[in-house]
Amino acid sequence: MTSSAQQFASDNYAGICPEAWAEMERANGGSAIAYGDDEWTERAADAFRRLFEKDCEVFFVFNGTAANSLALSALCQSYHSVICASSAHVETDECGAPEFFSNGSKLLVAPPTATKLTPAIIRAMATSRSDIHFPKPRVVTITQPTETGLVYSIEEVRAIAAACRELGLKLHVDGARFAHACAALGCSPADLSWKAGVDVLCFGGTKNGMAVGEAVIFFDKALAEDFDYRCKQAGQLASKMRFLSAPWVGMLESGAWLRNAQHGNACAARLAAAIAAEPGIQFLFPVEANSVFLSAPEAVLNELRTRGWRFYTFIGGGARFMFAWDADPARVDELAADIRSATAAG
């Protein structure tokens, strides 16, 4: 595996970054109190509070599906609904987990033409029906960056949050790549979250250099009531919690969370710049974070596959390339050269 050529089909292909690995190794020395009553979990939670400049409640779970689903279930009753984009991970890639863990809360999906949610879309969806026969809107969830790599600006988040307050809705953020959004905007995590009106954020570690692990952060602490019980019931309370939380210590205290994201974003921009002038190649979405979505003739895509490149085409209808913390710029250049060559041959 380690000798194979690096691929960019997914940022899940990457290994563990040195800062996370080193802290996990340090946590492995000796014994520690189980179920989160250890020094590593306390340090990680405090590191998040410093990062966000907020006395927030922090919980550590294994993966993004659990983080999103449990967070939404904490905000909803079974007769409520959640407004989301049609491409949202909670709608397309979580196997009904949000509905399952909320005992049936319905996802209200925006029109597929909407690449981002907007206040106008949210108002229209939240007010389309108010009778007792329809699940009552309770939460808006946005993905930051979106599944197609678009970043919500601080102003966009503020506007959405204002609409949520006007309508009596809570605002949840699926931040599987939240670090990449912060890196793209050059802003603080606080400015892009609670200061902009976000109630709950799922901060992703898996796609930013960790083996496993996401943090569920409640900026409104009242909303976190009994969330620890939800985690336990869902099989997300790690007995050896230090191994979920210690990597966060390494990521946050060293600043690797931001450096890793900056590198992934830079590699995406590098590829985009190298192929921007190629005839027949079109970017399906602006390159704003660590992904590049491109449209190309099928002959070009087949030629790339023949040359050994892996990529997915199920999102947006084009080839998706993702760049992780360990993306090798030289390998990015190889991909760009093969795209240019395949385009010329096609």
mmCIF file of C-alpha atoms in Angstrom:
data_model
loop_
_atom_site.group_PDB
_atom_site.id
_atom_site.type_symbol
_atom_site.label_atom_id
_atom_site.label_comp_id
_atom_site.label_asym_id
_atom_site.label_seq_id
_atom_site.Cartn_x
_atom_site.Cartn_y
_atom_site.Cartn_z
ATOM 1 C CA MET A 1 0.000 0.000 0.000
ATOM 2 C CA THR A 2 2.691 2.503 0.955
ATOM 3 C CA SER A 3 4.572 1.956 -2.311
ATOM 4 C CA SER A 4 1.553 2.548 -4.557
ATOM 5 C CA ALA A 5 1.141 5.831 -6.371
ATOM 6 C CA GLN A 6 -0.884 8.403 -4.466
ATOM 7 C CA GLN A 7 -4.493 8.830 -5.568
ATOM 8 C CA PHE A 8 -6.861 11.785 -5.179
ATOM 9 C CA ALA A 9 -10.256 10.125 -5.389
ATOM 10 C CA SER A 10 -10.922 10.856 -1.730
ATOM 11 C CA ASP A 11 -9.273 12.605 1.188
ATOM 12 C CA ASN A 12 -10.159 9.466 3.169
ATOM 13 C CA TYR A 13 -7.277 7.728 1.378
ATOM 14 C CA ALA A 14 -4.721 9.641 3.465
ATOM 15 C CA GLY A 15 -2.968 8.282 6.521
ATOM 16 C CA ILE A 16 -2.626 9.886 9.939
ATOM 17 C CA CYS A 17 -0.691 13.135 10.105
ATOM 18 C CA PRO A 18 2.417 13.221 12.351
ATOM 19 C CA GLU A 19 0.917 15.542 14.969
ATOM 20 C CA ALA A 20 -2.105 13.314 15.541
ATOM 21 C CA TRP A 21 -0.024 10.132 15.485
ATOM 22 C CA ALA A 22 2.524 11.455 17.976
ATOM 23 C CA GLU A 23 -0.111 12.498 20.493
ATOM 24 C CA MET A 24 -1.884 9.161 20.226
ATOM 25 C CA GLU A 25 1.431 7.433 20.856
ATOM 26 C CA ARG A 26 1.991 9.579 23.948
ATOM 27 C CA ALA A 27 -1.499 8.754 25.178
ATOM 28 C CA ASN A 28 -0.693 5.063 24.798
ATOM 29 C CA GLY A 29 1.790 5.134 27.669
ATOM 30 C CA GLY A 30 0.349 3.589 30.821
ATOM 31 C CA SER A 31 -3.302 3.490 31.825
ATOM 32 C CA ALA A 32 -5.979 6.175 31.896
ATOM 33 C CA ILE A 33 -9.481 6.456 33.285
ATOM 34 C CA ALA A 34 -12.053 5.162 30.811
ATOM 35 C CA TYR A 35 -15.103 6.705 29.119
ATOM 36 C CA GLY A 36 -13.727 10.213 28.774
ATOM 37 C CA ASP A 37 -12.653 10.975 32.335
ATOM 38 C CA ASP A 38 -9.016 11.186 31.248
ATOM 39 C CA GLU A 39 -6.629 14.085 30.863
ATOM 40 C CA TRP A 40 -6.484 13.788 27.062
ATOM 41 C CA THR A 41 -10.207 14.259 26.650
ATOM 42 C CA GLU A 42 -10.144 17.231 29.017
ATOM 43 C CA ARG A 43 -7.215 18.782 27.133
ATOM 44 C CA ALA A 44 -8.898 18.268 23.762
ATOM 45 C CA ALA A 45 -12.184 19.784 24.908
ATOM 46 C CA ASP A 46 -10.361 22.762 26.408
ATOM 47 C CA ALA A 47 -8.365 23.166 23.192
ATOM 48 C CA PHE A 48 -11.624 23.451 21.280
ATOM 49 C CA ARG A 49 -12.901 26.049 23.745
ATOM 50 C CA ARG A 50 -9.769 28.109 23.197
ATOM 51 C CA LEU A 51 -9.958 27.681 19.430
ATOM 52 C CA PHE A 52 -13.580 28.830 19.325
ATOM 53 C CA GLU A 53 -13.184 31.459 22.062
ATOM 54 C CA LYS A 54 -16.295 30.014 23.677
ATOM 55 C CA ASP A 55 -17.309 27.957 26.718
ATOM 56 C CA CYS A 56 -18.943 25.270 24.595
ATOM 57 C CA GLU A 57 -19.861 21.627 25.175
ATOM 58 C CA VAL A 58 -17.658 19.212 23.237
ATOM 59 C CA PHE A 59 -18.274 15.521 22.531
ATOM 60 C CA PHE A 60 -16.076 13.093 20.614
ATOM 61 C CA VAL A 61 -17.543 10.424 18.332
ATOM 62 C CA PHE A 62 -16.109 8.001 15.799
ATOM 63 C CA ASN A 63 -17.391 9.324 12.475
ATOM 64 C CA GLY A 64 -19.301 11.995 10.640
ATOM 65 C CA THR A 65 -22.515 10.054 10.183
ATOM 66 C CA ALA A 66 -22.811 9.618 13.936
ATOM 67 C CA ALA A 67 -21.855 13.234 14.597
ATOM 68 C CA ASN A 68 -24.454 14.670 12.224
ATOM 69 C CA SER A 69 -27.211 12.220 13.093
ATOM 70 C CA LEU A 70 -26.863 12.534 16.851
ATOM 71 C CA ALA A 71 -26.550 16.313 16.678
ATOM 72 C CA LEU A 72 -29.731 16.588 14.621
ATOM 73 C CA SER A 73 -31.541 14.143 16.886
ATOM 74 C CA ALA A 74 -30.682 16.382 19.848
ATOM 75 C CA LEU A 75 -32.381 19.291 18.090
ATOM 76 C CA CYS A 76 -35.495 17.485 16.870
ATOM 77 C CA GLN A 77 -38.480 15.506 18.013
ATOM 78 C CA SER A 78 -39.811 12.750 15.779
ATOM 79 C CA TYR A 79 -42.504 15.038 14.377
ATOM 80 C CA HIS A 80 -40.007 17.714 13.330
ATOM 81 C CA SER A 81 -38.206 18.220 10.027
ATOM 82 C CA VAL A 82 -34.733 19.286 8.940
ATOM 83 C CA ILE A 83 -34.144 21.565 5.942
ATOM 84 C CA CYS A 84 -31.107 20.552 3.885
ATOM 85 C CA ALA A 85 -29.602 20.801 0.407
ATOM 86 C CA SER A 86 -30.300 18.002 -2.053
ATOM 87 C CA SER A 87 -26.611 17.072 -2.111
ATOM 88 C CA ALA A 88 -26.219 17.163 1.684
ATOM 89 C CA HIS A 89 -24.403 14.199 3.176
ATOM 90 C CA VAL A 90 -27.282 13.663 5.618
ATOM 91 C CA GLU A 91 -29.575 13.173 2.600
ATOM 92 C CA THR A 92 -27.395 11.220 0.178
ATOM 93 C CA ASP A 93 -24.784 9.298 2.152
ATOM 94 C CA GLU A 94 -25.873 8.478 5.690
ATOM 95 C CA CYS A 95 -28.239 5.567 5.032
ATOM 96 C CA GLY A 96 -31.173 7.150 6.835
ATOM 97 C CA ALA A 97 -29.196 7.594 10.059
ATOM 98 C CA PRO A 98 -30.544 11.117 10.799
ATOM 99 C CA GLU A 99 -34.096 9.798 10.562
ATOM 100 C CA PHE A 100 -33.211 6.676 12.537
ATOM 101 C CA PHE A 101 -31.573 8.409 15.488
ATOM 102 C CA SER A 102 -34.276 11.093 15.666
ATOM 103 C CA ASN A 103 -37.002 8.446 15.614
ATOM 104 C CA GLY A 104 -38.341 9.704 12.321
ATOM 105 C CA SER A 105 -37.627 13.412 11.836
ATOM 106 C CA LYS A 106 -38.076 14.118 8.142
ATOM 107 C CA LEU A 107 -35.462 15.672 5.882
ATOM 108 C CA LEU A 108 -36.930 18.471 3.753
ATOM 109 C CA VAL A 109 -34.738 18.636 0.665
ATOM 110 C CA ALA A 110 -34.163 21.853 -1.276
ATOM 111 C CA PRO A 111 -34.499 21.855 -5.079
ATOM 112 C CA PRO A 112 -31.501 20.197 -6.766
ATOM 113 C CA THR A 113 -30.711 23.427 -8.631
ATOM 114 C CA ALA A 114 -29.658 25.035 -5.335
ATOM 115 C CA THR A 115 -25.933 24.504 -4.817
ATOM 116 C CA LYS A 116 -26.213 26.272 -1.456
ATOM 117 C CA LEU A 117 -29.070 26.989 0.898
ATOM 118 C CA THR A 118 -30.141 30.637 1.040
ATOM 119 C CA PRO A 119 -32.466 32.559 3.353
ATOM 120 C CA ALA A 120 -35.051 32.712 0.548
ATOM 121 C CA ILE A 121 -34.983 28.946 0.042
ATOM 122 C CA ILE A 122 -35.184 28.338 3.784
ATOM 123 C CA ARG A 123 -38.131 30.710 4.214
ATOM 124 C CA ALA A 124 -39.992 29.135 1.315
ATOM 125 C CA MET A 125 -39.471 25.618 2.644
ATOM 126 C CA ALA A 126 -40.198 26.489 6.270
ATOM 127 C CA THR A 127 -43.414 28.313 5.486
ATOM 128 C CA SER A 128 -44.803 26.140 2.684
ATOM 129 C CA ARG A 129 -47.124 24.395 5.123
ATOM 130 C CA SER A 130 -48.046 24.981 8.740
ATOM 131 C CA ASP A 131 -50.827 22.456 9.242
ATOM 132 C CA ILE A 132 -50.561 19.614 11.735
ATOM 133 C CA HIS A 133 -50.391 17.019 8.960
ATOM 134 C CA PHE A 134 -46.901 18.132 7.930
ATOM 135 C CA PRO A 135 -43.686 17.671 9.957
ATOM 136 C CA LYS A 136 -42.867 20.966 11.644
ATOM 137 C CA PRO A 137 -39.570 22.540 10.486
ATOM 138 C CA ARG A 138 -37.137 22.698 13.374
ATOM 139 C CA VAL A 139 -33.545 22.738 12.051
ATOM 140 C CA VAL A 140 -31.547 23.947 9.073
ATOM 141 C CA THR A 141 -28.363 22.058 8.296
ATOM 142 C CA ILE A 142 -25.656 23.342 5.955
ATOM 143 C CA THR A 143 -22.452 21.635 4.875
ATOM 144 C CA GLN A 144 -19.287 23.717 5.189
ATOM 145 C CA PRO A 145 -17.767 23.431 2.614
ATOM 146 C CA THR A 146 -20.553 21.858 0.575
ATOM 147 C CA GLU A 147 -20.276 18.425 -1.012
ATOM 148 C CA THR A 148 -19.305 20.199 -4.221
ATOM 149 C CA GLY A 149 -16.557 22.217 -2.575
ATOM 150 C CA LEU A 150 -18.323 25.563 -2.259
ATOM 151 C CA VAL A 151 -17.636 27.621 0.855
ATOM 152 C CA TYR A 152 -20.322 29.576 2.692
ATOM 153 C CA SER A 153 -18.927 33.014 3.493
ATOM 154 C CA ILE A 154 -19.322 34.496 6.953
ATOM 155 C CA GLU A 155 -21.950 36.852 5.535
ATOM 156 C CA GLU A 156 -23.888 33.931 4.022
ATOM 157 C CA VAL A 157 -23.857 32.041 7.325
ATOM 158 C CA ARG A 158 -24.995 35.169 9.180
ATOM 159 C CA ALA A 159 -27.869 35.649 6.755
ATOM 160 C CA ILE A 160 -28.946 32.025 7.092
ATOM 161 C CA ALA A 161 -28.707 32.232 10.881
ATOM 162 C CA ALA A 162 -30.820 35.393 10.884
ATOM 163 C CA ALA A 163 -33.481 33.632 8.815
ATOM 164 C CA CYS A 164 -33.372 30.703 11.231
ATOM 165 C CA ARG A 165 -33.930 32.975 14.224
ATOM 166 C CA GLU A 166 -36.778 34.727 12.433
ATOM 167 C CA LEU A 167 -38.428 31.353 11.762
ATOM 168 C CA GLY A 168 -37.667 29.770 15.135
ATOM 169 C CA LEU A 169 -35.197 27.257 13.666
ATOM 170 C CA LYS A 170 -31.842 25.990 14.927
ATOM 171 C CA LEU A 171 -28.752 26.041 12.709
ATOM 172 C CA HIS A 172 -26.519 22.967 12.452
ATOM 173 C CA VAL A 173 -23.316 22.779 10.413
ATOM 174 C CA ASP A 174 -21.899 19.578 8.968
ATOM 175 C CA GLY A 175 -18.244 20.565 9.136
ATOM 176 C CA ALA A 176 -16.561 17.398 7.894
ATOM 177 C CA ARG A 177 -14.110 19.782 6.180
ATOM 178 C CA PHE A 178 -14.754 22.836 8.351
ATOM 179 C CA ALA A 179 -11.005 23.437 8.652
ATOM 180 C CA HIS A 180 -10.810 23.810 4.871
ATOM 181 C CA ALA A 181 -13.516 26.472 4.961
ATOM 182 C CA CYS A 182 -11.612 28.421 7.612
ATOM 183 C CA ALA A 183 -8.438 28.107 5.539
ATOM 184 C CA ALA A 184 -10.213 29.230 2.371
ATOM 185 C CA LEU A 185 -11.716 32.309 4.014
ATOM 186 C CA GLY A 186 -8.744 33.127 6.214
ATOM 187 C CA CYS A 187 -11.069 33.569 9.173
ATOM 188 C CA SER A 188 -11.244 32.293 12.720
ATOM 189 C CA PRO A 189 -13.401 29.281 13.601
ATOM 190 C CA ALA A 190 -15.368 31.502 15.979
ATOM 191 C CA ASP A 191 -16.227 34.016 13.253
ATOM 192 C CA LEU A 192 -17.468 31.235 10.970
ATOM 193 C CA SER A 193 -19.531 29.465 13.637
ATOM 194 C CA TRP A 194 -21.159 30.792 16.797
ATOM 195 C CA LYS A 195 -20.367 34.437 16.133
ATOM 196 C CA ALA A 196 -22.244 34.043 12.856
ATOM 197 C CA GLY A 197 -25.195 32.359 14.583
ATOM 198 C CA VAL A 198 -24.424 28.620 14.389
ATOM 199 C CA ASP A 199 -25.920 26.576 17.233
ATOM 200 C CA VAL A 200 -24.177 23.224 16.711
ATOM 201 C CA LEU A 201 -21.122 22.304 14.658
ATOM 202 C CA CYS A 202 -19.732 18.899 13.746
ATOM 203 C CA PHE A 203 -15.994 19.513 13.305
ATOM 204 C CA GLY A 204 -14.319 16.871 11.152
ATOM 205 C CA GLY A 205 -10.993 15.279 11.973
ATOM 206 C CA THR A 206 -11.036 12.211 9.727
ATOM 207 C CA LYS A 207 -10.656 14.196 6.514
ATOM 208 C CA ASN A 208 -8.033 16.482 8.005
ATOM 209 C CA GLY A 209 -5.331 14.112 9.199
ATOM 210 C CA MET A 210 -6.824 11.834 11.831
ATOM 211 C CA ALA A 211 -7.591 8.128 11.597
ATOM 212 C CA VAL A 212 -11.084 8.483 13.036
ATOM 213 C CA GLY A 213 -12.905 11.066 15.073
ATOM 214 C CA GLU A 214 -15.258 14.017 14.843
ATOM 215 C CA ALA A 215 -16.130 16.595 17.478
ATOM 216 C CA VAL A 216 -19.723 17.648 18.116
ATOM 217 C CA ILE A 217 -19.646 21.193 19.485
ATOM 218 C CA PHE A 218 -22.687 22.800 21.096
ATOM 219 C CA PHE A 219 -22.297 26.561 21.294
ATOM 220 C CA ASP A 220 -25.677 26.734 23.027
ATOM 221 C CA LYS A 221 -24.927 24.466 25.974
ATOM 222 C CA ALA A 222 -28.603 23.999 26.807
ATOM 223 C CA LEU A 223 -28.998 22.045 23.574
ATOM 224 C CA ALA A 224 -26.424 19.500 24.761
ATOM 225 C CA GLU A 225 -28.602 18.208 27.589
ATOM 226 C CA ASP A 226 -28.270 14.400 27.832
ATOM 227 C CA PHE A 227 -26.178 14.277 24.654
ATOM 228 C CA ASP A 228 -23.751 11.979 26.433
ATOM 229 C CA TYR A 229 -26.604 9.496 26.809
ATOM 230 C CA ARG A 230 -27.326 9.719 23.090
ATOM 231 C CA CYS A 231 -23.696 8.928 22.352
ATOM 232 C CA LYS A 232 -23.741 5.930 24.665
ATOM 233 C CA GLN A 233 -27.003 4.571 23.246
ATOM 234 C CA ALA A 234 -25.683 4.941 19.698
ATOM 235 C CA GLY A 235 -22.474 3.042 20.428
ATOM 236 C CA GLN A 236 -20.388 6.218 20.149
ATOM 237 C CA LEU A 237 -19.073 6.400 23.726
ATOM 238 C CA ALA A 238 -15.532 5.067 23.414
ATOM 239 C CA SER A 239 -14.387 3.182 26.475
ATOM 240 C CA LYS A 240 -10.786 4.116 25.680
ATOM 241 C CA MET A 241 -11.788 7.675 24.846
ATOM 242 C CA ARG A 242 -8.226 8.968 25.085
ATOM 243 C CA PHE A 243 -7.522 7.451 21.672
ATOM 244 C CA LEU A 244 -10.292 9.544 20.106
ATOM 245 C CA SER A 245 -9.387 12.733 21.930
ATOM 246 C CA ALA A 246 -5.565 12.597 22.022
ATOM 247 C CA PRO A 247 -5.185 13.127 18.252
ATOM 248 C CA TRP A 248 -7.270 16.280 18.625
ATOM 249 C CA VAL A 249 -4.768 17.535 21.193
ATOM 250 C CA GLY A 250 -2.012 17.093 18.642
ATOM 251 C CA MET A 251 -4.032 18.699 15.860
ATOM 252 C CA LEU A 252 -5.279 21.710 17.805
ATOM 253 C CA GLU A 253 -2.340 22.547 20.059
ATOM 254 C CA SER A 254 0.136 22.377 17.152
ATOM 255 C CA GLY A 255 -2.033 24.210 14.637
ATOM 256 C CA ALA A 256 -1.908 21.215 12.268
ATOM 257 C CA TRP A 257 -5.689 21.390 11.815
ATOM 258 C CA LEU A 258 -5.235 24.607 9.825
ATOM 259 C CA ARG A 259 -1.930 23.787 8.100
ATOM 260 C CA ASN A 260 -3.343 20.506 6.825
ATOM 261 C CA ALA A 261 -6.391 22.254 5.395
ATOM 262 C CA GLN A 262 -4.313 25.009 3.812
ATOM 263 C CA HIS A 263 -2.175 22.400 2.076
ATOM 264 C CA GLY A 264 -5.180 20.487 0.725
ATOM 265 C CA ASN A 265 -6.723 23.701 -0.574
ATOM 266 C CA ALA A 266 -3.446 24.765 -2.174
ATOM 267 C CA CYS A 267 -3.113 21.449 -4.006
ATOM 268 C CA ALA A 268 -6.642 21.788 -5.399
ATOM 269 C CA ALA A 269 -5.805 25.292 -6.613
ATOM 270 C CA ARG A 270 -2.569 23.962 -8.100
ATOM 271 C CA LEU A 271 -4.391 21.384 -10.208
ATOM 272 C CA ALA A 272 -7.052 23.868 -11.262
ATOM 273 C CA ALA A 273 -4.456 26.387 -12.420
ATOM 274 C CA ALA A 274 -2.536 23.746 -14.360
ATOM 275 C CA ILE A 275 -5.517 22.573 -16.431
ATOM 276 C CA ALA A 276 -7.646 25.728 -16.638
ATOM 277 C CA ALA A 277 -6.733 26.423 -20.264
ATOM 278 C CA GLU A 278 -7.305 22.904 -21.559
ATOM 279 C CA PRO A 279 -9.949 22.657 -24.303
ATOM 280 C CA GLY A 280 -12.831 20.401 -23.405
ATOM 281 C CA ILE A 281 -12.153 20.669 -19.671
ATOM 282 C CA GLN A 282 -14.685 22.589 -17.644
ATOM 283 C CA PHE A 283 -14.921 23.127 -13.910
ATOM 284 C CA LEU A 284 -18.349 22.142 -12.669
ATOM 285 C CA PHE A 285 -17.985 24.312 -9.579
ATOM 286 C CA PRO A 286 -15.585 27.051 -8.501
ATOM 287 C CA VAL A 287 -12.512 25.622 -6.787
ATOM 288 C CA GLU A 288 -12.778 27.096 -3.297
ATOM 289 C CA ALA A 289 -11.527 24.397 -0.925
ATOM 290 C CA ASN A 290 -9.725 21.062 -1.379
ATOM 291 C CA SER A 291 -11.748 19.600 -4.241
ATOM 292 C CA VAL A 292 -11.781 19.913 -8.014
ATOM 293 C CA PHE A 293 -14.837 18.840 -10.008
ATOM 294 C CA LEU A 294 -14.276 18.753 -13.733
ATOM 295 C CA SER A 295 -16.273 17.853 -16.788
ATOM 296 C CA ALA A 296 -14.464 16.193 -19.664
ATOM 297 C CA PRO A 297 -15.322 13.980 -22.646
ATOM 298 C CA GLU A 298 -15.772 10.339 -21.697
ATOM 299 C CA ALA A 299 -12.758 9.418 -23.839
ATOM 300 C CA VAL A 300 -10.591 11.673 -21.677
ATOM 301 C CA LEU A 301 -11.926 10.168 -18.456
ATOM 302 C CA ASN A 302 -11.391 6.649 -19.786
ATOM 303 C CA GLU A 303 -7.828 7.526 -20.737
ATOM 304 C CA LEU A 304 -7.179 8.769 -17.206
ATOM 305 C CA ARG A 305 -8.541 5.493 -15.837
ATOM 306 C CA THR A 306 -6.298 3.582 -18.233
ATOM 307 C CA ARG A 307 -3.337 5.519 -16.861
ATOM 308 C CA GLY A 308 -4.244 4.339 -13.372
ATOM 309 C CA TRP A 309 -6.067 7.335 -11.944
ATOM 310 C CA ARG A 310 -8.963 6.784 -9.570
ATOM 311 C CA PHE A 311 -11.802 9.268 -9.221
ATOM 312 C CA TYR A 312 -15.510 9.365 -8.535
ATOM 313 C CA THR A 313 -18.213 10.698 -10.836
ATOM 314 C CA PHE A 314 -21.302 10.266 -8.664
ATOM 315 C CA ILE A 315 -21.318 13.841 -7.312
ATOM 316 C CA GLY A 316 -22.128 16.583 -9.783
ATOM 317 C CA GLY A 317 -21.813 14.309 -12.806
ATOM 318 C CA GLY A 318 -18.097 14.943 -13.383
ATOM 319 C CA ALA A 319 -14.761 13.674 -12.125
ATOM 320 C CA ARG A 320 -13.979 14.614 -8.534
ATOM 321 C CA PHE A 321 -10.451 14.963 -7.193
ATOM 322 C CA MET A 322 -9.863 15.547 -3.465
ATOM 323 C CA PHE A 323 -6.637 16.697 -1.822
ATOM 324 C CA ALA A 324 -5.687 15.715 1.704
ATOM 325 C CA TRP A 325 -3.055 16.909 4.161
ATOM 326 C CA ASP A 326 -0.426 14.632 2.587
ATOM 327 C CA ALA A 327 -1.064 15.410 -1.084
ATOM 328 C CA ASP A 328 2.264 15.418 -2.922
ATOM 329 C CA PRO A 329 2.527 18.482 -5.192
ATOM 330 C CA ALA A 330 4.676 16.485 -7.604
ATOM 331 C CA ARG A 331 1.930 13.888 -7.866
ATOM 332 C CA VAL A 332 -0.611 16.673 -8.416
ATOM 333 C CA ASP A 333 1.560 17.836 -11.307
ATOM 334 C CA GLU A 334 1.570 14.285 -12.704
ATOM 335 C CA LEU A 335 -2.228 14.278 -12.659
ATOM 336 C CA ALA A 336 -2.319 17.639 -14.412
ATOM 337 C CA ALA A 337 0.125 16.409 -17.065
ATOM 338 C CA ASP A 338 -1.955 13.294 -17.707
ATOM 339 C CA ILE A 339 -5.139 15.373 -17.999
ATOM 340 C CA ARG A 340 -3.446 17.610 -20.563
ATOM 341 C CA SER A 341 -2.094 14.584 -22.426
ATOM 342 C CA ALA A 342 -5.426 12.770 -22.397
ATOM 343 C CA THR A 343 -7.167 15.919 -23.630
ATOM 344 C CA ALA A 344 -4.716 16.279 -26.498
ATOM 345 C CA ALA A 345 -5.138 12.622 -27.426
ATOM 346 C CA GLY A 346 -8.927 12.856 -27.252
#
